[in-house]
C-alpha cells in the first residue's frame, strides 16, 4: 500500500550552551493507511521529539528542525507556513498524550472541549457540534454519553479521560494518529481496553497510527511494524513477528531480554533471570564517536568504537544499524 | 449551577467571608437606593454649620463646616467610591490581563519588552504616580479612573503572566496545539478561564485599594470637583479636626467598612476558589 506519511532523514536539534545538539539524527519512516508503526526505545532516545517534529509543535527556539522531509501525501510539511500547518494538525494528523489526567482542560466540560476541537476545523453550528460530540463519545465507548458530555474532567477516571482525549483527537477524522505512550499512565486492565479501542477505531476510520512506547507488550498487541530508536537514531526496523522472534540488533535483544515474561513453573522462572542493559542512554551532546550503543553493548568489537554503522536493509527486508548483523547477512 | 452551589458551600464555611459579603451588599444597597432616601444635593448648605451628630433629627449625622448634610454626603459618596473602584479595576484588568497573557503565552522578546514596560511602572511609587497623572490631566471622574488603573495594572499583568507561563506548559494546552487550535482561541478560551480564580481574588482587593487611592486623591484636593466623595469630605473636615472630628471620622468609617468588606470577600473568594482546598 502506498504510504500516506513518509519521513526522510529528519534531523532535529536543540540549542544548548555549546551550540546545537542533534537529538533526532537522520530518522526515516513510512506509514501506510490503516497501519500501525511502533517506535520503541528508552527515555531520551528521541521518540517523542520525532513525533513532535512531524507535527512541528516543538518550541522553536530552542528546538529547530535542521533537515529532512516530512511528506504527507507528497506534501512537505516542513515547508508549510504556520497557518497551513495548523490546518494539518487535528485535521490530517492528530496526537494523544500519555497523561490523561492533565491533558484535558479542568475548567471546561468534556463536551465543550470536543466542540472547540470541531469548530476549529469545520464550519459547523454549535448544536450540530454538540450532537457530534455525543456521537464521538459513543464511538469511543463511553457509556451514557449524553450525560457524560456535560461532566468536568475531574469526575472521570483515567481510562475515561483517555477515551475523551481519543475522541477529541479523532473529532476531525485525521488520517494519522500519533499516540505518545497512550497507556503508560493507566493501570493494566484499562491499558488493554484502550488498546483494543484504538485497534477498533483504526479499522473503523482506517487511519494510520504512529505508536510511541517503551512497553514491548503493547507493541506486540497492536503494531505491525516496529522501529527501535537509540540515542536519536533508528537502530532496527522490522515487522513485529520476526523482530520478537529473532532480534538482530544487540540493543533490541537487550530490550526484549529486559521484558518480564510469564513462565509455566516457578523453577523455570527462577532460571530465566530478567536481564538488564547496563548503563544509560548517552546524552545527545556526549555521543561516542562510533556506534552510540557500543559502550553498553555485550558484543562490542573494535570497529564499533571507531566507526558508526549506517542503517542498512538486509536481504530479508529488515533494517539494522549494526556491523555484526550486516557482516553476517552480507 | 452545580458549580455555583459547590462554590457557595465552600464560601459560606468562613464566617468572616459571609460578614464581608453582607457588609458589601449593604454598601451596594445604600449606593443604589440612597438618592431616594436623601434626595438633596450633597453640596447644598442645608443647615447651620458645625451641627454635631444626634442633635437634630433632620440631620442625624450632623453637618460640616459649611452646613452641608454629612449623611447625604456619605450616601452620595458611596456611589462615587464604588463606581471609581470598579471602573478603575475593570480598566486595569483589561490592560493587565492582555499584557500578562501575551507576555506569558508568547514569551521571548514579546515577554521581555512587555515586562520591562511593566517594571518601569512598578518602580515608581503608585500613589505619587497617580497624583502626578491626575494633576497633569485636570481632575475628573475619567482621569481619576484612568490614573488609578494606570498604576494598578502592572500587578495584574505579572500575576496573569505567571499563571500563563505555568499553564501553557500543561498538557491540555499541548493537546489543543496538536489538534490545530488557533492561538487566540487557546489564550482566551482555554488558558484564561483557568487563571480566573486568582484574578477574581485580586480584583476584589484592588477595588478596595482603588477606593483608598481615590479617597487619598480627593483628600489632597485632586478629586473631581463636582463629586462629593468620601475623600473630599475628609479633606473638608481636616480644617476642623480638633473641634469637630466627626466630620472626618464619619466618612472615614464608611471607607473602613467598604474596604474591610472587600478584603473579607477577597479572602473568602480565595479560600473558595483555591483548587487545592476544593475537594475537602
Coordinates of C-alpha atoms in Angstrom, one line a residue:
Chain A
X1 CA 0.0 0.0 0.0
X2 CA 1.2 3.5 -0.8
X3 CA 2.4 5.3 2.3
X4 CA 0.4 8.4 3.4
X5 CA 3.2 9.6 5.6
X6 CA 6.9 9.5 4.7
X7 CA 9.6 10.9 6.8
X8 CA 13.0 11.2 5.2
X9 CA 16.3 11.9 7.1
X10 CA 14.7 14.0 9.8
X11 CA 17.2 15.9 11.9
X12 CA 16.0 17.9 14.9
X13 CA 18.4 19.9 17.1
X14 CA 18.1 21.7 20.4
X15 CA 20.3 24.7 21.2
X16 CA 22.5 24.0 24.2
X17 CA 25.2 26.0 26.0
X18 CA 27.8 24.8 23.4
X19 CA 25.8 25.3 20.2
X20 CA 23.2 23.0 18.7
X21 CA 22.8 19.4 19.8
X22 CA 21.3 16.8 17.5
X23 CA 18.5 14.9 19.2
X24 CA 17.0 13.2 16.2
X25 CA 19.5 12.2 13.7
X26 CA 18.5 11.0 10.2
X27 CA 15.3 9.3 11.1
X28 CA 13.2 7.9 8.2
X29 CA 9.9 6.2 8.4
X30 CA 6.8 5.4 6.3
X31 CA 3.3 4.8 7.5
X32 CA 0.5 3.4 5.3
X33 CA -3.2 3.8 5.7
X34 CA -4.6 1.5 8.4
X35 CA -1.1 0.5 9.5
X36 CA 0.4 0.8 13.0
X37 CA 4.0 1.6 13.3
X38 CA 5.5 1.4 16.8
X39 CA 8.6 3.4 17.8
X40 CA 10.2 1.9 20.8
X41 CA 13.2 2.9 22.9
X42 CA 14.3 4.1 26.3
X43 CA 13.6 7.5 27.7
X44 CA 15.8 10.0 25.9
X45 CA 16.0 8.0 22.6
X46 CA 14.2 10.7 20.6
X47 CA 10.9 9.0 20.1
X48 CA 8.7 11.9 21.3
X49 CA 10.9 14.5 19.6
X50 CA 10.4 12.7 16.3
X51 CA 6.7 12.7 16.7
X52 CA 6.6 16.4 17.7
X53 CA 8.9 17.3 14.8
X54 CA 6.4 15.7 12.4
X55 CA 3.6 17.9 13.8
X56 CA 6.0 20.8 14.2
X57 CA 4.9 21.5 17.7
X58 CA 8.3 21.8 19.3
X59 CA 9.1 25.3 20.7
X60 CA 11.4 27.0 18.2
X61 CA 13.8 28.2 19.6
X62 CA 15.3 26.2 21.4
X63 CA 14.4 23.5 19.0
X64 CA 15.0 23.5 15.3
X65 CA 14.4 21.1 12.5
X66 CA 17.7 21.1 10.8
X67 CA 16.9 18.9 7.8
X68 CA 14.9 16.2 6.2
X69 CA 11.4 16.0 4.7
X70 CA 8.0 15.1 6.2
X71 CA 5.8 14.1 3.3
X72 CA 2.1 13.9 3.9
X73 CA 0.6 12.6 0.7
X74 CA 3.6 14.0 -1.1
X75 CA 3.4 17.5 0.5
X76 CA 6.4 18.5 2.6
X77 CA 5.0 19.7 6.0
X78 CA 8.4 21.3 6.9
X79 CA 7.9 23.8 4.1
X80 CA 4.4 24.9 5.2
X81 CA 3.7 28.2 6.9
X82 CA 2.2 28.1 10.4
X83 CA -1.3 28.8 9.1
X84 CA -1.3 25.8 6.7
X85 CA 0.4 23.7 9.4
X86 CA -2.4 24.4 11.8
X87 CA -4.9 23.2 9.2
X88 CA -3.0 19.9 9.1
X89 CA -2.9 19.4 12.9
X90 CA -6.0 17.8 14.1
X91 CA -7.4 17.6 10.6
X92 CA -5.0 15.2 9.0
X93 CA -2.6 14.3 11.8
X94 CA -3.7 14.3 15.4
X95 CA -2.0 13.3 18.6
X96 CA -2.8 12.0 22.0
X97 CA -0.5 12.2 25.0
X98 CA 0.5 9.9 27.9
X99 CA -1.1 11.8 30.8
X100 CA -4.9 11.8 30.6
X101 CA -5.1 13.5 34.0
X102 CA -3.6 16.7 32.7
X103 CA -4.5 16.6 29.0
X104 CA -8.0 17.9 29.5
X105 CA -8.8 21.5 30.4
X106 CA -10.0 21.3 34.1
X107 CA -12.5 24.2 33.8
X108 CA -14.4 23.0 30.7
X109 CA -16.9 20.3 30.3
X110 CA -15.6 17.5 28.1
X111 CA -18.4 18.2 25.6
X112 CA -17.3 21.9 25.3
X113 CA -13.8 20.7 24.7
X114 CA -14.8 18.4 21.9
X115 CA -17.0 21.2 20.4
X116 CA -14.0 23.5 20.5
X117 CA -11.9 21.0 18.6
X118 CA -14.7 20.5 16.0
X119 CA -15.3 24.2 15.5
X120 CA -11.7 24.9 14.9
X121 CA -11.6 22.9 11.6
X122 CA -15.2 22.8 10.5
X123 CA -17.9 25.3 9.7
X124 CA -20.4 23.8 12.0
X125 CA -23.2 25.2 14.2
X126 CA -22.9 24.8 18.0
X127 CA -25.9 22.5 18.1
X128 CA -24.5 20.2 15.4
X129 CA -21.1 20.2 17.0
X130 CA -22.6 19.2 20.4
X131 CA -24.6 16.4 18.8
X132 CA -21.4 15.2 17.1
X133 CA -19.5 15.4 20.4
X134 CA -22.1 13.0 21.9
X135 CA -21.7 10.7 18.9
X136 CA -17.9 10.8 19.2
X137 CA -18.1 9.9 22.9
X138 CA -20.3 7.0 21.9
X139 CA -17.8 5.9 19.3
X140 CA -15.1 5.7 22.0
X141 CA -17.5 3.6 24.0
X142 CA -18.2 5.9 26.8
X143 CA -21.4 4.7 28.5
X144 CA -24.2 7.2 28.9
X145 CA -22.5 9.7 26.6
X146 CA -25.5 12.1 26.7
X147 CA -25.0 12.7 30.4
X148 CA -21.2 12.4 30.4
X149 CA -20.8 15.1 27.8
X150 CA -21.8 17.7 30.5
X151 CA -19.2 16.4 33.0
X152 CA -16.0 18.1 34.0
X153 CA -12.8 16.1 33.6
X154 CA -12.1 15.6 37.3
X155 CA -15.3 13.5 37.6
X156 CA -13.9 10.9 35.1
X157 CA -11.5 8.1 35.7
X158 CA -8.1 7.9 33.9
X159 CA -9.3 5.4 31.3
X160 CA -12.4 7.5 30.6
X161 CA -10.3 10.7 30.2
X162 CA -8.0 8.9 27.8
X163 CA -11.2 7.9 25.8
X164 CA -12.2 11.6 25.8
X165 CA -8.7 12.5 24.5
X166 CA -9.1 10.0 21.8
X167 CA -12.5 11.3 20.9
X168 CA -11.0 14.9 20.7
X169 CA -8.1 13.7 18.6
X170 CA -10.4 11.9 16.2
X171 CA -13.0 14.6 16.0
X172 CA -12.0 15.7 12.5
X173 CA -11.2 12.2 11.2
X174 CA -7.5 12.5 10.9
X175 CA -5.6 10.2 8.5
X176 CA -2.8 9.7 11.0
X177 CA -3.0 9.4 14.8
X178 CA 0.2 9.8 16.8
X179 CA -0.1 8.2 20.2
X180 CA 2.7 9.1 22.5
X181 CA 2.7 6.4 25.2
X182 CA -1.1 6.4 25.4
X183 CA -1.4 3.8 28.0
X184 CA 1.6 4.4 30.3
X185 CA -0.3 6.3 32.9
X186 CA -3.2 3.8 33.1
X187 CA -3.4 0.5 35.0
X188 CA -3.0 -2.7 33.2
X189 CA -6.7 -3.7 32.7
X190 CA -7.5 -0.3 31.4
X191 CA -4.4 -0.3 29.2
X192 CA -5.8 -3.4 27.4
X193 CA -9.2 -1.7 27.0
X194 CA -7.7 1.4 25.4
X195 CA -5.5 -0.6 23.1
X196 CA -8.5 -2.7 21.9
X197 CA -10.4 0.5 21.4
X198 CA -7.6 2.1 19.4
X199 CA -7.4 -1.0 17.2
X200 CA -11.2 -1.0 16.6
X201 CA -11.3 2.7 15.8
X202 CA -8.4 2.2 13.4
X203 CA -10.4 -0.4 11.5
X204 CA -13.5 1.9 11.5
X205 CA -11.7 5.1 10.5
X206 CA -8.8 3.5 8.5
X207 CA -6.2 5.8 10.0
X208 CA -2.5 5.1 10.3
X209 CA -1.2 5.0 13.9
X210 CA 2.2 6.0 15.0
X211 CA 2.6 4.4 18.4
X212 CA 5.3 5.7 20.6
X213 CA 6.0 3.5 23.6
X214 CA 8.6 1.8 25.7
X215 CA 6.3 -1.1 26.5
X216 CA 7.0 -4.0 24.3
X217 CA 3.9 -5.8 25.4
X218 CA 1.9 -3.0 23.9
X219 CA 3.9 -3.3 20.6
X220 CA 3.2 -7.0 20.3
X221 CA -0.5 -6.4 20.7
X222 CA -1.2 -3.7 18.2
X223 CA 1.7 -2.9 15.9
X224 CA 2.5 -4.4 12.5
X225 CA 6.0 -2.9 12.2
X226 CA 8.5 -1.8 14.8
X227 CA 11.2 0.8 14.7
X228 CA 13.7 0.7 17.5
X229 CA 15.4 4.0 18.3
X230 CA 18.6 4.6 20.3
X231 CA 20.2 8.0 21.0
X232 CA 18.3 9.7 18.3
X233 CA 18.9 7.2 15.5
X234 CA 17.0 4.2 14.2
X235 CA 18.9 1.0 15.0
X236 CA 16.5 -1.6 13.8
X237 CA 13.3 -1.7 11.8
X238 CA 11.3 -4.9 11.2
X239 CA 7.8 -6.4 11.2
X240 CA 6.6 -7.3 14.7
X241 CA 6.7 -11.1 14.4
X242 CA 10.3 -11.5 13.2
X243 CA 11.6 -8.8 15.5
X244 CA 10.2 -10.6 18.6
X245 CA 11.3 -14.0 17.4
X246 CA 14.7 -13.0 16.2
X247 CA 16.0 -9.6 17.1
X248 CA 19.1 -8.6 15.1
X249 CA 20.5 -5.6 16.9
X250 CA 22.0 -6.3 20.3
X251 CA 20.0 -3.3 21.7
X252 CA 16.7 -4.9 20.6
X253 CA 17.9 -8.1 22.1
X254 CA 18.6 -6.3 25.3
X255 CA 15.2 -4.6 25.3
X256 CA 13.5 -8.0 24.8
X257 CA 15.6 -9.6 27.5
X258 CA 14.6 -6.9 29.9
X259 CA 10.9 -7.6 29.4
X260 CA 9.3 -9.7 32.2
X261 CA 7.7 -12.9 30.9
X262 CA 5.4 -15.5 32.4
X263 CA 6.8 -19.0 32.8
X264 CA 4.9 -22.2 33.2
X265 CA 6.5 -23.0 36.6
X266 CA 8.4 -21.2 39.2
X267 CA 11.6 -23.1 38.7
X268 CA 11.9 -22.2 35.1
X269 CA 11.1 -18.6 36.0
X270 CA 13.9 -18.6 38.5
X271 CA 16.4 -19.9 35.9
X272 CA 15.3 -17.3 33.3
X273 CA 16.5 -14.2 35.1
X274 CA 15.5 -10.8 33.9
X275 CA 18.4 -9.3 32.1
X276 CA 19.0 -5.6 32.2
X277 CA 21.1 -3.4 29.9
X278 CA 23.9 -1.9 31.9
X279 CA 24.4 1.8 31.8
X280 CA 22.1 4.5 30.5
X281 CA 21.4 6.2 27.1
X282 CA 24.3 8.7 26.5
X283 CA 23.4 12.3 26.4
X284 CA 23.0 13.7 22.9
X285 CA 25.9 16.0 23.3
X286 CA 28.2 13.3 24.6
X287 CA 27.8 10.6 22.0
X288 CA 30.7 8.3 21.5
X289 CA 32.5 8.5 18.1
X290 CA 31.5 5.1 16.9
X291 CA 28.2 3.2 17.5
X292 CA 26.2 5.0 20.2
X293 CA 25.3 1.7 21.8
X294 CA 28.9 0.4 21.8
X295 CA 29.7 1.3 25.5
X296 CA 26.8 -0.8 26.7
X297 CA 26.9 -3.5 24.0
X298 CA 27.8 -7.0 25.2
X299 CA 29.1 -7.9 21.7
X300 CA 31.2 -4.8 21.1
X301 CA 34.3 -5.1 19.0
X302 CA 37.0 -2.7 17.7
X303 CA 35.2 -1.4 14.7
X304 CA 32.1 -0.4 16.7
X305 CA 34.2 2.1 18.7
X306 CA 35.7 3.9 15.7
X307 CA 33.0 3.8 13.0
X308 CA 29.3 4.5 13.1
X309 CA 27.2 1.8 11.5
X310 CA 24.6 3.0 9.0
X311 CA 21.0 1.7 8.8
X312 CA 21.2 -0.9 6.1
X313 CA 18.5 -3.1 4.6
X314 CA 19.3 -6.8 4.8
X315 CA 18.3 -9.4 2.3
X316 CA 15.1 -10.3 4.1
X317 CA 14.0 -6.7 4.0
X318 CA 14.7 -5.9 7.7
X319 CA 16.9 -2.9 8.5
X320 CA 19.6 -2.8 11.1
X321 CA 22.4 -0.5 12.1
X322 CA 24.9 -3.0 13.4
X323 CA 28.2 -4.3 11.9
X324 CA 27.6 -7.8 13.3
X325 CA 24.3 -8.4 11.5
X326 CA 25.4 -6.7 8.4
X327 CA 28.5 -8.8 8.2
X328 CA 26.6 -12.0 8.9
X329 CA 24.0 -11.4 6.2
X330 CA 26.2 -9.6 3.6
Chain B
X1 CA -25.5 25.8 38.5
X2 CA -24.0 22.8 40.3
X3 CA -20.6 24.5 40.2
X4 CA -22.1 27.7 41.7
X5 CA -23.7 25.7 44.5
X6 CA -20.4 24.0 45.3
X7 CA -18.7 27.4 45.3
X8 CA -21.3 28.8 47.7
X9 CA -21.0 25.9 50.0
X10 CA -17.2 26.4 50.3
X11 CA -17.6 30.2 50.6
X12 CA -20.1 30.3 53.4
X13 CA -17.9 28.0 55.6
X14 CA -16.0 31.1 56.6
X15 CA -18.0 33.4 58.9
X16 CA -15.8 36.4 58.1
X17 CA -16.3 36.0 54.4
X18 CA -20.1 36.0 54.9
X19 CA -19.9 39.1 57.1
X20 CA -17.8 40.8 54.4
X21 CA -20.4 39.9 51.8
X22 CA -23.3 41.2 53.9
X23 CA -21.4 44.5 54.5
X24 CA -20.6 44.8 50.8
X25 CA -24.2 44.2 49.8
X26 CA -25.3 46.8 52.3
X27 CA -22.9 49.4 50.8
X28 CA -24.3 48.5 47.4
X29 CA -27.8 48.8 48.6
X30 CA -27.1 52.3 50.0
X31 CA -25.5 53.3 46.8
X32 CA -28.5 52.2 44.7
X33 CA -31.4 53.4 46.8
X34 CA -29.6 56.2 48.6
X35 CA -30.7 59.1 46.3
X36 CA -34.3 58.2 47.1
X37 CA -33.7 58.3 50.8
X38 CA -31.8 61.6 50.8
X39 CA -32.9 63.4 47.6
X40 CA -30.9 66.6 48.4
X41 CA -27.8 67.8 46.7
X42 CA -24.7 66.9 48.9
X43 CA -23.3 70.3 48.1
X44 CA -26.3 72.3 49.4
X45 CA -25.8 74.2 52.6
X46 CA -28.8 72.7 54.2
X47 CA -28.5 73.7 57.8
X48 CA -26.2 75.6 60.2
X49 CA -22.5 74.7 60.1
X50 CA -20.8 72.5 62.8
X51 CA -24.0 70.7 63.7
X52 CA -23.0 67.7 65.8
X53 CA -24.4 64.3 65.0
X54 CA -27.5 63.4 67.0
X55 CA -28.5 66.9 67.9
X56 CA -31.0 67.4 65.1
X57 CA -33.3 64.6 63.9
X58 CA -33.5 66.0 60.4
X59 CA -29.7 65.8 60.0
X60 CA -28.8 62.7 62.1
X61 CA -25.1 62.7 61.2
X62 CA -24.7 66.5 61.6
X63 CA -23.2 69.0 59.1
X64 CA -19.8 70.1 58.0
X65 CA -18.0 73.5 58.2
X66 CA -20.4 75.0 55.6
X67 CA -23.5 73.4 56.9
X68 CA -23.7 70.5 54.3
X69 CA -25.5 67.4 55.4
X70 CA -23.0 64.7 56.2
X71 CA -25.4 61.8 55.7
X72 CA -26.3 63.0 52.2
X73 CA -22.6 63.3 51.5
X74 CA -21.8 59.8 52.7
X75 CA -24.6 58.2 50.7
X76 CA -23.7 60.1 47.5
X77 CA -20.0 59.3 48.2
X78 CA -20.8 55.6 48.2
X79 CA -21.8 55.8 44.6
X80 CA -18.6 57.7 43.7
X81 CA -16.4 55.4 45.6
X82 CA -17.9 52.2 44.2
X83 CA -18.1 53.5 40.7
X84 CA -14.5 54.6 40.7
X85 CA -13.3 51.5 42.5
X86 CA -15.0 49.1 40.0
X87 CA -14.3 51.2 36.9
X88 CA -10.6 51.5 37.7
X89 CA -10.3 47.8 38.5
X90 CA -12.1 46.9 35.2
X91 CA -9.8 49.1 33.2
X92 CA -6.7 47.8 35.0
X93 CA -7.9 44.2 34.4
X94 CA -8.4 44.9 30.7
X95 CA -4.8 46.1 30.3
X96 CA -3.2 43.9 32.8
X97 CA -4.8 40.7 31.6
X98 CA -3.9 41.5 28.0
X99 CA -0.3 42.3 28.7
X100 CA 0.2 39.4 31.1
X101 CA -1.5 36.9 28.7
X102 CA 0.6 38.0 25.7
X103 CA 3.9 38.0 27.7
X104 CA 3.2 34.7 29.3
X105 CA 1.9 32.9 26.2
X106 CA 4.4 34.1 23.6
X107 CA 7.5 34.5 25.9
X108 CA 10.7 35.5 24.1
X109 CA 11.1 39.1 23.1
X110 CA 7.4 40.0 23.5
X111 CA 7.7 39.0 27.1
X112 CA 10.9 41.0 27.5
X113 CA 9.5 44.2 26.1
X114 CA 6.2 44.0 27.9
X115 CA 7.8 43.1 31.2
X116 CA 10.4 45.9 31.0
X117 CA 7.5 48.4 30.5
X118 CA 5.6 46.8 33.4
X119 CA 8.7 47.2 35.6
X120 CA 9.0 50.9 34.8
X121 CA 5.5 51.4 36.2
X122 CA 6.4 49.3 39.2
X123 CA 9.5 51.2 40.2
X124 CA 7.5 54.4 40.6
X125 CA 5.6 54.8 43.9
X126 CA 2.0 54.1 42.8
X127 CA 0.3 56.9 44.8
X128 CA 2.7 59.5 43.7
X129 CA 2.3 58.5 40.0
X130 CA -1.5 58.7 40.4
X131 CA -1.1 62.2 41.9
X132 CA 1.1 63.3 39.1
X133 CA -1.2 61.9 36.4
X134 CA -4.4 63.5 37.9
X135 CA -2.6 66.8 38.4
X136 CA -1.5 66.8 34.7
X137 CA -4.8 65.9 33.2
X138 CA -7.3 68.0 35.3
X139 CA -9.1 66.1 38.0
X140 CA -12.4 64.4 36.7
X141 CA -14.1 61.1 37.1
X142 CA -12.5 59.8 33.9
X143 CA -8.9 60.9 34.6
X144 CA -9.1 59.6 38.2
X145 CA -10.2 56.2 36.9
X146 CA -7.5 56.2 34.3
X147 CA -4.8 57.3 36.7
X148 CA -5.8 54.6 39.2
X149 CA -5.9 51.9 36.6
X150 CA -2.6 53.1 35.1
X151 CA -0.9 52.5 38.5
X152 CA -2.5 49.2 39.3
X153 CA -2.4 47.2 36.1
X154 CA 1.2 46.1 36.5
X155 CA 0.4 43.8 39.4
X156 CA -2.3 42.1 37.4
X157 CA -0.1 41.8 34.4
X158 CA 2.6 40.0 36.5
X159 CA 0.0 37.7 38.1
X160 CA -1.5 36.7 34.8
X161 CA 1.9 36.3 33.1
X162 CA 3.0 33.9 35.9
X163 CA -0.2 31.9 35.5
X164 CA 0.1 31.7 31.8
X165 CA 3.8 30.7 32.0
X166 CA 2.8 27.6 34.0
X167 CA -0.5 26.9 32.3
X168 CA 0.9 27.0 28.8
X169 CA 3.2 24.1 29.6
X170 CA 0.3 22.0 30.7
X171 CA -0.6 19.1 28.5
X172 CA -4.1 20.2 27.8
X173 CA -2.6 23.3 26.1
X174 CA -0.3 21.0 24.1
X175 CA -3.2 18.9 23.1
X176 CA -5.0 22.0 21.9
X177 CA -1.9 22.8 19.8
X178 CA -1.7 19.4 18.3
X179 CA -5.3 19.4 17.2
X180 CA -4.6 22.6 15.4
X181 CA -6.4 25.1 17.6
X182 CA -5.6 28.8 16.9
X183 CA -3.6 30.9 19.3
X184 CA -6.4 33.4 20.1
X185 CA -8.7 30.5 21.0
X186 CA -6.1 28.8 23.1
X187 CA -5.3 32.1 25.0
X188 CA -8.9 33.2 25.7
X189 CA -11.0 30.1 25.7
X190 CA -8.6 27.5 27.1
X191 CA -6.0 29.2 29.3
X192 CA -7.7 32.4 30.6
X193 CA -10.6 30.6 32.3
X194 CA -8.0 28.6 34.2
X195 CA -6.4 31.7 35.8
X196 CA -9.7 33.4 36.7
X197 CA -9.7 32.4 40.4
X198 CA -6.5 34.4 41.3
X199 CA -7.7 37.2 39.1
X200 CA -11.1 37.4 40.8
X201 CA -9.5 37.3 44.3
X202 CA -7.0 40.0 43.3
X203 CA -9.7 42.2 41.8
X204 CA -11.7 42.4 45.0
X205 CA -8.7 43.7 46.9
X206 CA -7.9 46.0 44.0
X207 CA -11.4 47.6 44.2
X208 CA -10.6 48.3 47.8
X209 CA -7.3 49.8 47.1
X210 CA -8.7 51.9 44.2
X211 CA -11.3 53.3 46.7
X212 CA -8.5 54.2 49.1
X213 CA -6.5 55.8 46.3
X214 CA -9.5 57.8 45.2
X215 CA -10.1 59.0 48.8
X216 CA -6.4 59.9 49.1
X217 CA -6.6 61.9 45.9
X218 CA -9.8 63.7 46.9
X219 CA -8.3 64.4 50.4
X220 CA -5.4 66.2 48.7
X221 CA -7.9 68.2 46.7
X222 CA -7.3 66.2 43.5
X223 CA -10.8 64.7 43.4
X224 CA -13.4 65.5 40.8
X225 CA -14.6 69.0 42.0
X226 CA -18.2 68.1 41.0
X227 CA -18.5 64.9 43.0
X228 CA -18.9 64.6 46.7
X229 CA -16.7 61.6 47.6
X230 CA -15.6 60.3 51.0
X231 CA -12.1 61.5 50.5
X232 CA -13.4 65.0 49.7
X233 CA -15.4 65.0 52.9
X234 CA -12.4 64.0 55.0
X235 CA -10.4 66.8 53.3
X236 CA -13.1 69.3 54.2
X237 CA -13.2 68.1 57.7
X238 CA -9.4 68.3 58.1
X239 CA -9.6 72.1 58.9
X240 CA -11.8 71.4 61.9
X241 CA -10.2 68.2 63.0
X242 CA -9.7 69.3 66.6
X243 CA -13.1 70.9 67.2
X244 CA -15.3 68.7 65.1
X245 CA -13.5 65.4 64.5
X246 CA -16.8 63.7 63.4
X247 CA -16.6 65.4 60.0
X248 CA -13.6 63.4 59.1
X249 CA -14.3 60.3 61.1
X250 CA -17.8 59.5 59.7
X251 CA -16.7 59.3 56.0
X252 CA -13.6 57.5 57.3
X253 CA -15.8 54.9 58.9
X254 CA -17.6 54.5 55.6
X255 CA -14.3 53.9 53.8
X256 CA -13.2 51.5 56.5
X257 CA -16.4 49.4 56.2
X258 CA -16.3 49.2 52.4
X259 CA -12.6 48.4 52.2
X260 CA -12.9 45.9 55.1
X261 CA -15.9 44.2 53.4
X262 CA -14.0 44.0 50.1
X263 CA -10.9 42.5 51.8
X264 CA -13.0 39.9 53.7
X265 CA -14.8 39.0 50.5
X266 CA -11.5 38.7 48.7
X267 CA -10.2 36.4 51.4
X268 CA -13.4 34.3 51.3
X269 CA -13.1 34.0 47.5
X270 CA -9.5 32.9 47.8
X271 CA -10.5 30.1 50.1
X272 CA -13.5 29.1 48.0
X273 CA -11.7 29.2 44.6
X274 CA -8.4 27.8 45.7
X275 CA -8.2 24.5 43.8
X276 CA -6.0 22.9 46.5
X277 CA -8.8 23.1 49.0
X278 CA -11.6 22.3 46.5
X279 CA -12.1 18.6 47.3
X280 CA -12.4 18.9 51.0

